[in-house]
């Protein structure tokens, strides 16, 4: 067998948020369906765990189990010539329409359902929340801020999604739901909705121990300044838990963000909308 046709070990590292790496894997799963090249996933990121830890294994199972291969690939774009045609998960404004196209979304829902299996830890955390609300209708909201709207892809546009905008958005949707579930990277939004909806607001982690600012949570610091590897792993597992909970809500209000896109692909319905279409993303 030619090396270019053999199974391989995917080794990724860097400073991007996990969603960027997940999208790379998802597109490689699409590549696998046409090439039959299986792969093992190994992602190292010191914002989510010790660099001795493969963070994929903290929250997911390997899609193909153990892979016996001496071929290591760290840059699919350069090392797999046909990968580029499978890479379709951009977040720039020019690609936004894809995520509102049900046929486009359906393809990645199928890939997730077929290959992505959550760890027992994540599954238990999600079950813990839904145990109390399984017969209720829940409106899920993802509010991405921090670097995203200040220095990131939608830089200098945080004023376009302010308190008034979010309040109006929720009021347009809330009448058909018993609860609101919020996942955000900013404590402000939890406090804002707690004042308005009290016990009807559900969440997994209100980020109250985090330092506010323009740095993404994968580069976070706790209020007391101490960050252990255990802290990082917990934060990472909480992130994936929050995404999975969002995906199980009866309707999702989403942003042009990898977290929202992951929740969309994990969900089993098409009852969603993107509420940030008036923002421009680079």
Short mmCIF file of C-alpha atoms in Angstrom, two decimals, residues 18-237:
data_model
loop_
_atom_site.label_atom_id
_atom_site.label_comp_id
_atom_site.label_asym_id
_atom_site.label_seq_id
_atom_site.Cartn_x
_atom_site.Cartn_y
_atom_site.Cartn_z
CA UNK A 18 -11.15 23.47 20.33
CA UNK A 19 -13.95 24.05 17.84
CA UNK A 20 -11.43 24.80 15.10
CA UNK A 21 -9.75 21.43 15.65
CA UNK A 22 -13.10 19.67 15.82
CA UNK A 23 -14.03 21.08 12.43
CA UNK A 24 -10.74 19.81 10.99
CA UNK A 25 -11.59 16.34 12.29
CA UNK A 26 -15.12 16.54 10.92
CA UNK A 27 -13.80 17.37 7.46
CA UNK A 28 -11.30 14.52 7.75
CA UNK A 29 -14.22 12.19 8.51
CA UNK A 30 -15.80 13.40 5.29
CA UNK A 31 -12.47 12.69 3.56
CA UNK A 32 -12.42 9.20 5.10
CA UNK A 33 -15.79 8.38 3.53
CA UNK A 34 -14.25 8.79 0.07
CA UNK A 35 -10.74 7.52 0.81
CA UNK A 36 -11.19 4.80 3.46
CA UNK A 37 -8.14 6.15 5.30
CA UNK A 38 -8.75 5.69 9.02
CA UNK A 39 -6.98 7.89 11.54
CA UNK A 40 -6.27 8.29 15.24
CA UNK A 41 -6.83 11.75 16.75
CA UNK A 42 -4.30 13.30 19.10
CA UNK A 43 -4.80 16.98 20.05
CA UNK A 44 -2.56 18.75 22.54
CA UNK A 45 -3.48 22.18 23.90
CA UNK A 46 -2.15 23.67 27.14
CA UNK A 47 -5.27 25.82 27.50
CA UNK A 48 -7.41 22.71 28.01
CA UNK A 49 -5.06 20.29 29.78
CA UNK A 50 -1.45 19.37 30.33
CA UNK A 51 0.45 18.97 27.06
CA UNK A 52 0.93 15.34 28.12
CA UNK A 53 -2.81 14.81 27.63
CA UNK A 54 -4.65 14.03 24.41
CA UNK A 55 -7.69 16.25 24.94
CA UNK A 56 -9.80 14.38 22.35
CA UNK A 57 -9.80 11.36 24.64
CA UNK A 58 -11.09 13.48 27.54
CA UNK A 59 -14.44 14.09 25.85
CA UNK A 60 -14.81 11.73 22.87
CA UNK A 61 -14.02 8.19 21.88
CA UNK A 62 -11.74 7.52 18.94
CA UNK A 63 -13.91 7.08 15.82
CA UNK A 64 -11.82 4.15 14.55
CA UNK A 65 -10.39 2.74 17.77
CA UNK A 66 -6.67 2.02 17.85
CA UNK A 67 -4.78 2.71 14.64
CA UNK A 68 -1.52 0.88 14.00
CA UNK A 69 0.40 3.31 11.83
CA UNK A 70 3.80 4.98 11.71
CA UNK A 71 2.48 7.82 9.54
CA UNK A 72 1.87 11.08 11.41
CA UNK A 73 0.00 14.01 9.85
CA UNK A 74 -0.14 17.43 11.50
CA UNK A 75 -1.23 19.61 8.55
CA UNK A 76 -3.96 17.99 6.41
CA UNK A 77 -3.98 20.91 3.98
CA UNK A 78 -0.34 20.29 3.06
CA UNK A 79 -0.04 16.55 3.64
CA UNK A 80 -3.33 15.35 2.13
CA UNK A 81 -3.66 16.88 -1.36
CA UNK A 82 -7.41 16.23 -1.67
CA UNK A 83 -8.27 17.52 1.82
CA UNK A 84 -8.91 21.06 0.61
CA UNK A 85 -12.04 20.05 -1.27
CA UNK A 86 -13.41 18.58 1.97
CA UNK A 87 -12.67 21.72 4.00
CA UNK A 88 -15.97 23.61 3.86
CA UNK A 89 -16.50 24.79 7.44
CA UNK A 90 -15.32 28.39 7.24
CA UNK A 91 -16.74 31.03 9.59
CA UNK A 92 -16.21 34.15 7.45
CA UNK A 93 -19.32 36.06 6.38
CA UNK A 94 -18.91 34.72 2.84
CA UNK A 95 -19.61 31.19 4.14
CA UNK A 96 -22.43 31.95 6.55
CA UNK A 97 -25.23 30.85 4.23
CA UNK A 98 -23.92 27.27 4.43
CA UNK A 99 -25.02 26.97 8.05
CA UNK A 100 -28.57 27.96 7.16
CA UNK A 101 -28.71 25.44 4.31
CA UNK A 102 -30.35 22.30 5.71
CA UNK A 103 -28.76 20.06 3.08
CA UNK A 104 -25.31 21.35 4.00
CA UNK A 105 -25.98 20.94 7.72
CA UNK A 106 -27.49 17.49 7.24
CA UNK A 107 -24.20 16.15 5.88
CA UNK A 108 -22.32 17.07 9.06
CA UNK A 109 -25.13 15.93 11.33
CA UNK A 110 -24.81 12.50 9.72
CA UNK A 111 -21.03 12.45 10.18
CA UNK A 112 -21.39 13.37 13.87
CA UNK A 113 -24.07 10.77 14.47
CA UNK A 114 -22.01 8.10 12.76
CA UNK A 115 -18.55 8.78 14.19
CA UNK A 116 -18.68 11.11 17.20
CA UNK A 117 -19.24 9.33 20.52
CA UNK A 118 -19.07 11.32 23.75
CA UNK A 119 -17.16 10.13 26.78
CA UNK A 120 -19.08 8.69 29.72
CA UNK A 121 -18.12 11.74 31.83
CA UNK A 122 -19.74 14.17 29.41
CA UNK A 123 -22.83 12.01 28.94
CA UNK A 124 -23.35 11.80 32.72
CA UNK A 125 -23.07 15.54 33.13
CA UNK A 126 -25.67 16.18 30.42
CA UNK A 127 -28.03 13.57 31.90
CA UNK A 128 -27.63 15.23 35.29
CA UNK A 129 -29.18 18.46 34.00
CA UNK A 130 -31.86 17.01 31.74
CA UNK A 131 -33.04 14.56 34.41
CA UNK A 132 -35.03 17.43 35.95
CA UNK A 133 -36.29 19.05 32.74
CA UNK A 134 -36.87 16.20 30.29
CA UNK A 135 -40.60 16.98 29.91
CA UNK A 136 -40.10 20.73 29.51
CA UNK A 137 -39.57 22.86 26.43
CA UNK A 138 -36.25 24.67 26.50
CA UNK A 139 -35.02 27.58 24.42
CA UNK A 140 -31.23 27.36 24.03
CA UNK A 141 -29.07 30.42 23.51
CA UNK A 142 -25.38 30.69 22.72
CA UNK A 143 -23.87 34.12 23.37
CA UNK A 144 -20.24 34.38 22.29
CA UNK A 145 -18.35 37.48 23.36
CA UNK A 146 -14.90 38.26 24.73
CA UNK A 147 -12.31 38.15 21.90
CA UNK A 148 -14.93 37.15 19.30
CA UNK A 149 -16.61 40.58 19.21
CA UNK A 150 -13.70 42.77 20.27
CA UNK A 151 -10.45 41.67 18.60
CA UNK A 152 -11.58 38.48 16.83
CA UNK A 153 -13.58 37.51 13.75
CA UNK A 154 -16.33 40.07 14.45
CA UNK A 155 -14.01 42.68 15.92
CA UNK A 156 -15.37 45.97 17.28
CA UNK A 157 -19.00 44.92 16.93
CA UNK A 158 -20.01 44.02 20.49
CA UNK A 159 -22.27 47.10 20.58
CA UNK A 160 -24.47 45.47 17.92
CA UNK A 161 -25.48 42.70 20.33
CA UNK A 162 -26.05 44.63 23.54
CA UNK A 163 -28.48 44.13 26.43
CA UNK A 164 -31.39 45.69 24.58
CA UNK A 165 -30.81 43.56 21.50
CA UNK A 166 -30.59 40.32 23.49
CA UNK A 167 -33.65 41.18 25.59
CA UNK A 168 -35.71 41.83 22.46
CA UNK A 169 -34.47 38.60 20.85
CA UNK A 170 -35.50 36.49 23.83
CA UNK A 171 -38.91 38.13 24.18
CA UNK A 172 -39.67 37.26 20.56
CA UNK A 173 -39.05 33.56 21.27
CA UNK A 174 -39.75 32.82 24.91
CA UNK A 175 -43.56 32.43 24.89
CA UNK A 176 -43.41 28.86 23.56
CA UNK A 177 -40.85 27.61 26.09
CA UNK A 178 -40.73 26.74 29.78
CA UNK A 179 -37.06 27.50 30.32
CA UNK A 180 -34.09 29.29 28.83
CA UNK A 181 -30.76 27.51 28.67
CA UNK A 182 -27.78 29.81 28.25
CA UNK A 183 -24.20 29.04 27.39
CA UNK A 184 -21.83 31.98 27.17
CA UNK A 185 -18.20 32.87 27.76
CA UNK A 186 -19.16 36.01 29.70
CA UNK A 187 -20.58 36.17 33.23
CA UNK A 188 -22.46 39.34 32.30
CA UNK A 189 -25.06 37.45 30.28
CA UNK A 190 -25.84 34.98 33.05
CA UNK A 191 -26.36 37.84 35.50
CA UNK A 192 -28.43 39.75 32.94
CA UNK A 193 -30.81 36.84 32.32
CA UNK A 194 -30.95 35.82 36.00
CA UNK A 195 -32.45 39.23 36.81
CA UNK A 196 -35.07 38.83 34.11
CA UNK A 197 -35.96 35.12 34.31
CA UNK A 198 -34.77 33.89 37.71
CA UNK A 199 -35.25 30.14 38.16
CA UNK A 200 -36.42 29.82 34.57
CA UNK A 201 -32.82 30.31 33.46
CA UNK A 202 -30.81 27.08 33.18
CA UNK A 203 -27.05 26.86 32.78
CA UNK A 204 -24.17 24.54 33.50
CA UNK A 205 -21.50 27.05 34.51
CA UNK A 206 -22.04 30.82 34.84
CA UNK A 207 -18.30 31.60 34.46
CA UNK A 208 -18.39 33.51 37.75
CA UNK A 209 -14.89 32.32 38.60
CA UNK A 210 -13.43 33.71 35.40
CA UNK A 211 -11.62 36.98 34.79
CA UNK A 212 -13.58 39.10 32.33
CA UNK A 213 -11.80 40.53 29.32
CA UNK A 214 -11.04 40.03 25.65
CA UNK A 215 -9.12 36.77 25.98
CA UNK A 216 -10.83 33.54 24.89
CA UNK A 217 -11.62 31.04 27.64
CA UNK A 218 -9.05 28.60 26.24
CA UNK A 219 -6.48 31.13 27.52
CA UNK A 220 -8.40 31.86 30.72
CA UNK A 221 -7.33 32.68 34.25
CA UNK A 222 -9.30 32.07 37.41
CA UNK A 223 -10.11 35.01 39.68
CA UNK A 224 -7.46 33.94 42.17
CA UNK A 225 -4.85 33.53 39.42
CA UNK A 226 -4.21 29.84 40.04
CA UNK A 227 -4.79 27.46 37.14
CA UNK A 228 -4.01 23.78 37.55
CA UNK A 229 -4.18 21.06 34.92
CA UNK A 230 -7.28 19.78 36.74
CA UNK A 231 -8.87 23.24 36.36
CA UNK A 232 -8.16 23.16 32.63
CA UNK A 233 -9.60 19.68 32.16
CA UNK A 234 -12.74 20.58 34.07
CA UNK A 235 -13.22 23.73 32.00
CA UNK A 236 -12.78 21.71 28.81
CA UNK A 237 -15.24 19.00 29.83
#
